[in-house]
């Protein structure tokens, strides 16, 4: 296995579904980072077979709700002095705003552009969301 130096301070995004690391890397804008970042792909994992991993040698703000919506199985580790001081297990967020669009042509969000699309999680197991304005269903497919 590839040897990667452990980081002293920063964030490790773990348990990313294999193949999704690059899009999360890009979503977080890490290709433009001026600090040390590493995207490690296809790491053997007991839990998932293969996984991707992102190491960030910096404390950056991450939208955990958005990340949980992209992949609820992700774990975010906060590192300080080379130790994990916090481990955050993501899940599908209760509410998502401005991420997915309501497909109902009669919904108020389809007619008025200034309204933020808002969805509420109604079934966590199946990943089903409901539009807050018209009750249109959105199904999460990860
Ligand atoms: Zn709607």
mmCIF file with all atom_site columns, N, CA and C in Angstrom, residues 6-12 56-60 76-87:
data_model
loop_
_atom_site.group_PDB
_atom_site.id
_atom_site.type_symbol
_atom_site.label_atom_id
_atom_site.label_alt_id
_atom_site.label_comp_id
_atom_site.label_asym_id
_atom_site.label_entity_id
_atom_site.label_seq_id
_atom_site.pdbx_PDB_ins_code
_atom_site.Cartn_x
_atom_site.Cartn_y
_atom_site.Cartn_z
_atom_site.occupancy
_atom_site.B_iso_or_equiv
_atom_site.pdbx_formal_charge
_atom_site.auth_seq_id
_atom_site.auth_comp_id
_atom_site.auth_asym_id
_atom_site.auth_atom_id
_atom_site.pdbx_PDB_model_num
ATOM 1  N N  . UNK A 1 6  ? 1.090   10.785 7.896  1.00 0.00 ? 6  UNK A N  1
ATOM 2  C CA . UNK A 1 6  ? -0.081  11.173 8.662  1.00 0.00 ? 6  UNK A CA 1
ATOM 3  C C  . UNK A 1 6  ? -0.062  12.698 8.797  1.00 0.00 ? 6  UNK A C  1
ATOM 4  N N  . UNK A 1 7  ? -1.205  13.272 9.051  1.00 0.00 ? 7  UNK A N  1
ATOM 5  C CA . UNK A 1 7  ? -1.239  14.726 9.133  1.00 0.00 ? 7  UNK A CA 1
ATOM 6  C C  . UNK A 1 7  ? -1.289  15.153 10.587 1.00 0.00 ? 7  UNK A C  1
ATOM 7  N N  . UNK A 1 8  ? -0.741  16.322 10.868 1.00 0.00 ? 8  UNK A N  1
ATOM 8  C CA . UNK A 1 8  ? -0.687  16.766 12.256 1.00 0.00 ? 8  UNK A CA 1
ATOM 9  C C  . UNK A 1 8  ? -1.940  17.539 12.630 1.00 0.00 ? 8  UNK A C  1
ATOM 10 N N  . UNK A 1 9  ? -2.487  18.254 11.652 1.00 0.00 ? 9  UNK A N  1
ATOM 11 C CA . UNK A 1 9  ? -3.663  19.069 11.943 1.00 0.00 ? 9  UNK A CA 1
ATOM 12 C C  . UNK A 1 9  ? -4.497  19.174 10.673 1.00 0.00 ? 9  UNK A C  1
ATOM 13 N N  . UNK A 1 10 ? -5.755  18.881 10.781 1.00 0.00 ? 10 UNK A N  1
ATOM 14 C CA . UNK A 1 10 ? -6.588  19.005 9.599  1.00 0.00 ? 10 UNK A CA 1
ATOM 15 C C  . UNK A 1 10 ? -7.771  18.059 9.630  1.00 0.00 ? 10 UNK A C  1
ATOM 16 N N  . UNK A 1 11 ? -8.147  17.582 8.441  1.00 0.00 ? 11 UNK A N  1
ATOM 17 C CA . UNK A 1 11 ? -9.375  16.809 8.284  1.00 0.00 ? 11 UNK A CA 1
ATOM 18 C C  . UNK A 1 11 ? -9.090  15.592 7.396  1.00 0.00 ? 11 UNK A C  1
ATOM 19 N N  . UNK A 1 12 ? -9.598  14.452 7.823  1.00 0.00 ? 12 UNK A N  1
ATOM 20 C CA . UNK A 1 12 ? -9.542  13.275 6.961  1.00 0.00 ? 12 UNK A CA 1
ATOM 21 C C  . UNK A 1 12 ? -10.981 12.863 6.657  1.00 0.00 ? 12 UNK A C  1
ATOM 22 N N  . UNK A 1 56 ? -6.698  16.423 4.292  1.00 0.00 ? 56 UNK A N  1
ATOM 23 C CA . UNK A 1 56 ? -6.570  17.867 4.132  1.00 0.00 ? 56 UNK A CA 1
ATOM 24 C C  . UNK A 1 56 ? -5.755  18.397 5.294  1.00 0.00 ? 56 UNK A C  1
ATOM 25 N N  . UNK A 1 57 ? -4.591  18.946 4.996  1.00 0.00 ? 57 UNK A N  1
ATOM 26 C CA . UNK A 1 57 ? -3.736  19.440 6.078  1.00 0.00 ? 57 UNK A CA 1
ATOM 27 C C  . UNK A 1 57 ? -4.070  20.902 6.374  1.00 0.00 ? 57 UNK A C  1
ATOM 28 N N  . UNK A 1 58 ? -5.295  21.108 6.806  1.00 0.00 ? 58 UNK A N  1
ATOM 29 C CA . UNK A 1 58 ? -5.754  22.458 7.094  1.00 0.00 ? 58 UNK A CA 1
ATOM 30 C C  . UNK A 1 58 ? -7.157  22.332 7.684  1.00 0.00 ? 58 UNK A C  1
ATOM 31 N N  . UNK A 1 59 ? -7.569  23.303 8.479  1.00 0.00 ? 59 UNK A N  1
ATOM 32 C CA . UNK A 1 59 ? -8.950  23.296 8.945  1.00 0.00 ? 59 UNK A CA 1
ATOM 33 C C  . UNK A 1 59 ? -9.783  24.128 7.981  1.00 0.00 ? 59 UNK A C  1
ATOM 34 N N  . UNK A 1 60 ? -10.617 23.465 7.216  1.00 0.00 ? 60 UNK A N  1
ATOM 35 C CA . UNK A 1 60 ? -11.468 24.197 6.294  1.00 0.00 ? 60 UNK A CA 1
ATOM 36 C C  . UNK A 1 60 ? -12.918 23.965 6.693  1.00 0.00 ? 60 UNK A C  1
ATOM 37 N N  . UNK A 1 76 ? -16.056 11.880 8.836  1.00 0.00 ? 76 UNK A N  1
ATOM 38 C CA . UNK A 1 76 ? -15.133 13.014 8.819  1.00 0.00 ? 76 UNK A CA 1
ATOM 39 C C  . UNK A 1 76 ? -14.351 12.998 10.135 1.00 0.00 ? 76 UNK A C  1
ATOM 40 N N  . UNK A 1 77 ? -13.029 12.873 10.024 1.00 0.00 ? 77 UNK A N  1
ATOM 41 C CA . UNK A 1 77 ? -12.174 12.870 11.215 1.00 0.00 ? 77 UNK A CA 1
ATOM 42 C C  . UNK A 1 77 ? -11.470 14.207 11.335 1.00 0.00 ? 77 UNK A C  1
ATOM 43 N N  . UNK A 1 78 ? -11.551 14.800 12.506 1.00 0.00 ? 78 UNK A N  1
ATOM 44 C CA . UNK A 1 78 ? -10.852 16.057 12.762 1.00 0.00 ? 78 UNK A CA 1
ATOM 45 C C  . UNK A 1 78 ? -9.554  15.709 13.491 1.00 0.00 ? 78 UNK A C  1
ATOM 46 N N  . UNK A 1 79 ? -8.448  16.143 12.925 1.00 0.00 ? 79 UNK A N  1
ATOM 47 C CA . UNK A 1 79 ? -7.130  15.781 13.452 1.00 0.00 ? 79 UNK A CA 1
ATOM 48 C C  . UNK A 1 79 ? -6.458  16.987 14.095 1.00 0.00 ? 79 UNK A C  1
ATOM 49 N N  . UNK A 1 80 ? -5.914  16.753 15.270 1.00 0.00 ? 80 UNK A N  1
ATOM 50 C CA . UNK A 1 80 ? -5.104  17.764 15.931 1.00 0.00 ? 80 UNK A CA 1
ATOM 51 C C  . UNK A 1 80 ? -3.947  17.060 16.622 1.00 0.00 ? 80 UNK A C  1
ATOM 52 N N  . UNK A 1 81 ? -2.751  17.585 16.499 1.00 0.00 ? 81 UNK A N  1
ATOM 53 C CA . UNK A 1 81 ? -1.556  16.961 17.072 1.00 0.00 ? 81 UNK A CA 1
ATOM 54 C C  . UNK A 1 81 ? -1.456  15.481 16.693 1.00 0.00 ? 81 UNK A C  1
ATOM 55 N N  . UNK A 1 82 ? -1.750  15.189 15.450 1.00 0.00 ? 82 UNK A N  1
ATOM 56 C CA . UNK A 1 82 ? -1.676  13.828 14.895 1.00 0.00 ? 82 UNK A CA 1
ATOM 57 C C  . UNK A 1 82 ? -2.669  12.845 15.505 1.00 0.00 ? 82 UNK A C  1
ATOM 58 N N  . UNK A 1 83 ? -3.624  13.341 16.271 1.00 0.00 ? 83 UNK A N  1
ATOM 59 C CA . UNK A 1 83 ? -4.630  12.453 16.844 1.00 0.00 ? 83 UNK A CA 1
ATOM 60 C C  . UNK A 1 83 ? -6.026  12.854 16.358 1.00 0.00 ? 83 UNK A C  1
ATOM 61 N N  . UNK A 1 84 ? -6.901  11.863 16.277 1.00 0.00 ? 84 UNK A N  1
ATOM 62 C CA . UNK A 1 84 ? -8.298  12.147 15.925 1.00 0.00 ? 84 UNK A CA 1
ATOM 63 C C  . UNK A 1 84 ? -8.983  12.712 17.162 1.00 0.00 ? 84 UNK A C  1
ATOM 64 N N  . UNK A 1 85 ? -9.410  13.971 17.101 1.00 0.00 ? 85 UNK A N  1
ATOM 65 C CA . UNK A 1 85 ? -10.082 14.549 18.260 1.00 0.00 ? 85 UNK A CA 1
ATOM 66 C C  . UNK A 1 85 ? -11.599 14.535 18.088 1.00 0.00 ? 85 UNK A C  1
ATOM 67 N N  . UNK A 1 86 ? -12.056 14.335 16.860 1.00 0.00 ? 86 UNK A N  1
ATOM 68 C CA . UNK A 1 86 ? -13.494 14.266 16.643 1.00 0.00 ? 86 UNK A CA 1
ATOM 69 C C  . UNK A 1 86 ? -13.764 13.398 15.420 1.00 0.00 ? 86 UNK A C  1
ATOM 70 N N  . UNK A 1 87 ? -14.779 12.562 15.531 1.00 0.00 ? 87 UNK A N  1
ATOM 71 C CA . UNK A 1 87 ? -15.151 11.659 14.446 1.00 0.00 ? 87 UNK A CA 1
ATOM 72 C C  . UNK A 1 87 ? -16.628 11.905 14.163 1.00 0.00 ? 87 UNK A C  1
#
